[in-house]
Coordinates of C-alpha atoms and ligand atoms in Angstrom, one line a residue:
M25 CA -10.7 -21.6 13.3
D26 CA -14.0 -21.9 11.4
Y27 CA -15.6 -18.4 11.1
K28 CA -19.4 -17.9 11.6
Y29 CA -19.4 -14.3 11.0
L30 CA -16.6 -13.6 8.8
I31 CA -16.6 -14.4 4.9
V32 CA -12.8 -14.4 4.1
E33 CA -12.0 -14.3 0.0
E34 CA -8.6 -14.7 -1.0
K35 CA -8.0 -12.5 -4.2
P36 CA -5.1 -12.5 -6.5
N37 CA -1.9 -10.5 -5.6
G38 CA -2.2 -11.3 -1.8
V39 CA -5.3 -9.2 -1.5
V40 CA -7.7 -10.6 1.1
L41 CA -11.4 -9.5 1.2
I42 CA -13.1 -9.9 4.5
T43 CA -16.9 -9.5 4.8
L44 CA -18.4 -9.2 8.2
S45 CA -21.5 -11.1 8.0
R46 CA -24.3 -10.9 10.6
E47 CA -26.8 -9.4 8.4
K48 CA -29.9 -9.9 10.4
S49 CA -28.5 -7.6 13.3
L50 CA -27.0 -5.3 10.9
N51 CA -23.4 -6.8 11.5
A52 CA -23.4 -5.6 15.0
L53 CA -20.5 -6.6 16.7
N54 CA -21.0 -9.2 19.6
S55 CA -18.1 -11.2 21.5
A56 CA -18.1 -14.1 19.2
M57 CA -17.6 -12.1 16.0
L58 CA -15.0 -9.9 17.9
K59 CA -13.2 -13.0 18.6
E60 CA -13.3 -14.1 15.0
I61 CA -11.9 -10.9 13.8
H62 CA -9.2 -11.0 16.5
H63 CA -8.3 -14.3 15.5
F64 CA -7.9 -13.5 11.8
F65 CA -5.9 -10.3 12.3
S66 CA -3.5 -12.3 14.8
N67 CA -2.9 -15.0 12.2
V68 CA -2.5 -13.0 8.9
D69 CA -0.2 -15.0 6.5
E70 CA 3.3 -13.7 5.5
D71 CA 2.2 -13.5 1.8
V72 CA -1.0 -11.1 2.4
R73 CA -0.3 -7.7 1.0
C74 CA -3.5 -6.0 1.9
I75 CA -6.8 -6.4 3.4
I76 CA -10.3 -5.1 2.6
I77 CA -13.0 -5.2 5.3
T78 CA -16.8 -4.6 4.4
G79 CA -20.1 -5.6 5.5
A80 CA -22.7 -7.8 4.2
G81 CA -26.0 -6.4 3.2
K82 CA -27.0 -2.7 3.7
S83 CA -24.7 -2.2 6.7
F84 CA -21.0 -2.0 7.3
V85 CA -21.3 -2.5 11.2
A86 CA -24.1 -0.9 13.1
G87 CA -22.1 -1.0 16.3
A88 CA -21.6 -3.1 19.2
D89 CA -24.4 -5.4 20.0
I90 CA -26.9 -3.7 22.3
A91 CA -28.7 -6.8 23.1
E92 CA -25.4 -8.4 24.3
M93 CA -24.5 -5.3 26.2
A94 CA -27.7 -4.3 27.8
N95 CA -27.4 -6.3 30.9
F96 CA -23.7 -6.0 31.4
T97 CA -22.1 -5.4 34.8
A98 CA -19.5 -2.7 35.0
S99 CA -16.9 -5.4 35.0
E100 CA -18.4 -7.3 32.0
A101 CA -18.4 -4.0 30.2
Y102 CA -14.8 -3.4 30.9
D103 CA -14.1 -6.9 29.5
F104 CA -16.1 -6.4 26.4
A105 CA -14.4 -2.9 25.6
K106 CA -10.9 -4.8 26.2
L107 CA -12.0 -7.5 23.6
G108 CA -12.9 -4.7 21.3
M109 CA -9.8 -2.5 21.8
D110 CA -7.5 -5.5 21.6
T111 CA -9.3 -6.8 18.3
F112 CA -9.0 -3.1 16.9
M113 CA -5.4 -2.9 18.0
E114 CA -4.7 -6.1 16.0
I115 CA -6.1 -4.2 13.1
E116 CA -4.4 -1.1 13.4
K117 CA -0.9 -3.0 14.0
C118 CA -1.5 -5.4 11.3
R119 CA 1.5 -5.8 9.2
T120 CA -0.2 -5.0 6.0
P121 CA -2.5 -2.0 5.4
V122 CA -6.3 -2.5 6.0
I123 CA -9.0 -0.8 3.8
A124 CA -12.4 -0.1 5.2
A125 CA -14.8 -0.4 2.4
V126 CA -17.8 1.1 4.1
N127 CA -21.0 0.1 2.5
G128 CA -23.7 1.2 4.8
F129 CA -24.1 1.9 8.7
A130 CA -20.7 2.4 10.3
L131 CA -22.1 3.4 13.9
G132 CA -20.4 3.5 17.2
G133 CA -18.3 0.2 17.1
G134 CA -18.6 0.1 13.4
C135 CA -17.2 3.9 13.0
E136 CA -14.5 2.7 15.3
I137 CA -13.6 -0.3 13.5
S138 CA -13.4 1.7 10.3
I139 CA -11.0 4.3 12.0
A140 CA -8.7 1.4 13.1
C141 CA -8.1 0.7 9.5
D142 CA -5.5 2.7 7.4
I143 CA -7.8 4.0 4.8
R144 CA -11.6 4.3 4.5
L145 CA -13.5 4.3 1.3
A146 CA -17.3 4.8 1.3
S147 CA -20.3 4.1 -0.8
T148 CA -22.7 6.9 -1.3
K149 CA -24.9 4.9 1.0
A150 CA -22.5 4.8 4.0
K151 CA -23.6 6.6 7.0
F152 CA -21.3 7.3 10.0
G153 CA -21.9 8.2 13.7
Q154 CA -21.1 7.7 17.1
P155 CA -24.5 7.3 18.9
E156 CA -23.1 6.0 22.3
V157 CA -24.0 9.1 24.6
G158 CA -27.7 8.6 23.4
L159 CA -27.4 5.0 24.9
G160 CA -25.9 6.3 28.1
I161 CA -22.2 5.1 27.2
T162 CA -19.1 6.4 25.9
P163 CA -17.5 5.1 22.9
G164 CA -15.6 2.3 24.4
F165 CA -13.7 0.7 21.1
G166 CA -11.2 3.6 20.7
G167 CA -13.4 6.2 19.5
T168 CA -12.7 9.0 21.9
Q169 CA -9.2 8.2 20.9
R170 CA -8.6 7.4 17.4
L171 CA -11.6 9.7 16.0
S172 CA -9.8 13.0 16.7
R173 CA -6.5 11.6 15.5
V174 CA -8.3 11.1 12.0
I175 CA -10.6 14.1 11.8
G176 CA -9.2 16.5 14.5
P177 CA -10.8 17.1 18.0
G178 CA -13.3 19.7 16.9
Y179 CA -15.4 17.3 14.4
A180 CA -14.7 14.3 16.7
K181 CA -16.3 16.2 19.7
E182 CA -19.3 17.2 17.6
L183 CA -19.7 13.7 16.1
I184 CA -19.5 12.1 19.8
Y185 CA -21.5 14.8 21.6
T186 CA -24.3 15.2 19.2
T187 CA -24.5 11.7 18.0
E188 CA -25.5 13.2 14.6
M189 CA -25.2 10.5 11.7
I190 CA -23.6 11.9 8.6
G191 CA -23.6 10.7 5.2
A192 CA -20.8 10.0 2.8
D193 CA -20.4 13.5 1.6
K194 CA -20.1 15.0 4.9
A195 CA -17.5 12.2 5.8
Y196 CA -15.5 12.9 2.9
Q197 CA -15.7 16.7 3.7
I198 CA -14.4 16.3 7.2
G199 CA -11.7 13.8 6.0
L200 CA -13.1 10.8 7.6
V201 CA -13.2 9.0 4.2
N202 CA -10.6 9.2 1.2
H203 CA -13.0 8.7 -1.5
V204 CA -16.7 8.2 -2.0
Y205 CA -18.0 5.7 -5.0
E206 CA -21.3 4.5 -6.2
P207 CA -22.4 1.2 -4.3
E208 CA -21.8 -1.0 -6.9
E209 CA -18.2 0.3 -7.6
L210 CA -17.1 0.3 -4.1
I211 CA -15.6 -3.2 -3.8
D212 CA -14.0 -3.1 -7.3
K213 CA -12.3 0.4 -6.1
A214 CA -11.2 -1.1 -2.9
V215 CA -9.5 -4.0 -4.7
E216 CA -7.9 -1.6 -7.3
M217 CA -6.3 0.3 -4.5
A218 CA -5.4 -3.0 -2.7
N219 CA -3.5 -4.2 -5.8
K220 CA -1.7 -1.1 -6.3
I221 CA -0.5 -1.5 -2.7
A222 CA 0.2 -5.1 -3.2
S223 CA 2.3 -4.2 -6.2
H224 CA 4.9 -2.2 -4.0
A225 CA 7.7 -3.4 -1.9
P226 CA 6.0 -5.2 1.0
K227 CA 8.4 -4.6 3.7
A228 CA 8.8 -0.9 2.7
V229 CA 4.9 -0.6 2.9
E230 CA 5.0 -2.4 6.4
Y231 CA 7.8 0.0 7.6
A232 CA 6.0 3.1 6.2
K233 CA 2.9 1.9 8.2
Q234 CA 4.8 1.3 11.4
S235 CA 6.4 4.8 10.9
I236 CA 3.1 6.7 10.4
I237 CA 1.3 4.7 13.2
N238 CA 3.9 4.9 15.9
G239 CA 5.4 8.3 14.9
S240 CA 1.8 9.8 15.1
Q241 CA 1.6 8.9 18.9
T242 CA 4.9 10.4 20.1
D243 CA 7.0 13.6 20.2
I244 CA 8.5 14.6 16.7
D245 CA 12.1 14.1 17.8
T246 CA 11.1 10.3 18.7
A247 CA 9.0 10.2 15.6
M248 CA 11.9 11.2 13.3
Q249 CA 14.0 8.4 14.9
I250 CA 11.2 5.9 14.2
E251 CA 11.3 7.0 10.5
K252 CA 15.2 6.9 10.3
T253 CA 15.2 3.4 11.7
H254 CA 12.6 2.2 9.3
F255 CA 14.3 3.9 6.4
G256 CA 17.7 2.1 7.4
L257 CA 15.9 -1.3 7.6
C258 CA 14.8 -0.9 4.2
F259 CA 18.3 -1.2 3.0
A260 CA 18.6 -4.6 4.7
T261 CA 16.0 -6.0 2.1
N262 CA 16.4 -7.4 -1.3
D263 CA 13.6 -5.4 -2.4
Q264 CA 15.4 -2.1 -1.9
K265 CA 18.1 -3.5 -4.2
E266 CA 15.6 -4.8 -6.8
G267 CA 13.5 -1.4 -6.8
M268 CA 16.5 0.7 -7.4
D269 CA 18.2 -1.7 -9.8
A270 CA 15.0 -1.7 -11.7
F271 CA 14.7 1.8 -11.9
L272 CA 18.4 2.5 -12.9
N273 CA 17.9 -0.4 -15.7
K274 CA 14.6 1.2 -16.8
R275 CA 12.6 -2.1 -16.1
K276 CA 9.9 -3.1 -14.1
S277 CA 10.8 -4.0 -10.6
E278 CA 9.6 -7.5 -9.3
F279 CA 9.3 -7.5 -5.4
T280 CA 9.5 -10.7 -3.5
G281 CA 8.9 -9.5 0.0
E282 CA 12.4 -10.2 1.1
Ligands
LIG10 N1 -26.9 -4.1 18.3 C1 -27.8 -5.0 18.3 N2 -28.8 -5.1 17.1 C2 -28.8 -4.2 16.4 C3 -27.9 -3.1 16.5 C4 -27.0 -2.9 17.5 N3 -25.9 -2.1 17.5 N4 -28.2 -2.2 15.3 C5 -29.3 -2.9 14.6 N5 -29.6 -3.9 15.1 C6 -30.7 -4.9 14.9 C7 -32.2 -4.4 15.3 O1 -32.3 -4.5 16.6 C8 -33.0 -5.1 14.3 O2 -33.3 -6.3 14.7 P1 -34.7 -7.0 14.8 O3 -34.9 -7.0 13.0 O4 -34.6 -8.2 15.4 O5 -35.7 -6.0 15.5 C9 -32.1 -5.3 13.2 O6 -30.8 -5.0 13.4 C10 -32.5 -4.3 12.1 O7 -32.2 -2.9 12.5 P2 -33.6 -1.8 12.4 O8 -34.8 -2.4 12.3 O9 -33.3 -0.8 13.5 O10 -33.1 -1.2 10.9 P3 -33.2 0.1 10.4 O11 -32.9 0.2 9.0 O12 -34.7 0.8 10.9 O13 -32.3 1.2 11.3 C11 -30.0 1.8 12.3 C12 -31.0 1.0 11.0 C13 -30.4 3.3 12.2 C14 -28.7 1.5 12.3 C15 -30.6 1.4 13.7 O14 -30.6 -0.2 13.7 C16 -29.8 1.6 14.7 O15 -30.0 2.8 15.2 N6 -28.9 0.6 15.3 C17 -28.2 1.0 16.6 C18 -27.0 1.8 16.3 C19 -26.3 2.1 17.4 O16 -26.6 2.7 18.3 N7 -25.0 1.7 17.3 C20 -24.1 1.9 18.5 C21 -24.0 0.8 19.4 S1 -23.1 1.3 20.9 C22 -21.5 1.0 20.4 O17 -21.3 0.5 19.3 C23 -20.6 1.0 21.5 C24 -19.2 0.4 21.0 C25 -18.4 0.4 22.3 C26 -18.8 -0.7 23.2 C27 -17.8 -0.7 24.5 C28 -18.5 -1.8 25.2 C29 -18.5 -1.6 26.8

């Protein structure tokens, strides 16, 4: 599929940088763009080790496209929300970790796409918010569900009910972002983190991701069962043997993903 709104750059070590690019509308998510993101995340190559998402220009994503949504019927709105949710679920469940490098506005669907990612890094220019109730709608791309899982229900309710837009420092303070960098450093820092992730055993990273995501959505006994299962599966990989042999023989491990 040729992408109109995604710029996909393959970096060394299996790191892929995706730039969401619909700059004239501050990268607002329309159906076509969501379909492209969905397509990309449903077709991630085996050798990809970490994905970074950022936005072109001064915005990360300024939300869902209000111009497209304005005249939706209830059933069209439902279909649009489903497309967004399915797309963000592909990101959340992606085999490899996904880092959001939030360079500017991350509002509504923009904040929601960032919280479907595993890790959020922000530039000092990032601004987060859930403005939906001010538009007469609720967050519809998973915001009422994922945000409170990331920052807790207290701050999630405050952001959603007040629609207050917060800067990078406040986002860091409430645990919405892991690190804040100067704008010119953001992508380099994201690539640095991605390279570090990519240097580890891919299956172990994948299983750890699955354990964290699936385990956080269930009771603790089931969650521990999930962790045990993934731990056991690691011992069916060559990389477990390689990692432990390298440690015991005081050499650097060379993982193959098998
Ligand atoms: N949708 C469509 N166009 C947008 C959007 C958007 N979300 N955000 C910005 N744009 C457009 C503007 O209309 C403008 O276009 P034009 O130049 O043709 O007039 C252009 O981008 C530049 O925007 P501004 O001139 O407004 O730029 P400023 O720097 O002055 O302001 C802001 C930047 C503060 C980001 C401002 O543009 C803004 O408030 N945008 C809207 C933010 C917002 O409310 N986002 C939430 C949208 S709702 C949502 O995401 C719900 C998700 C769940 C959907 C479920 C479906 C049922």
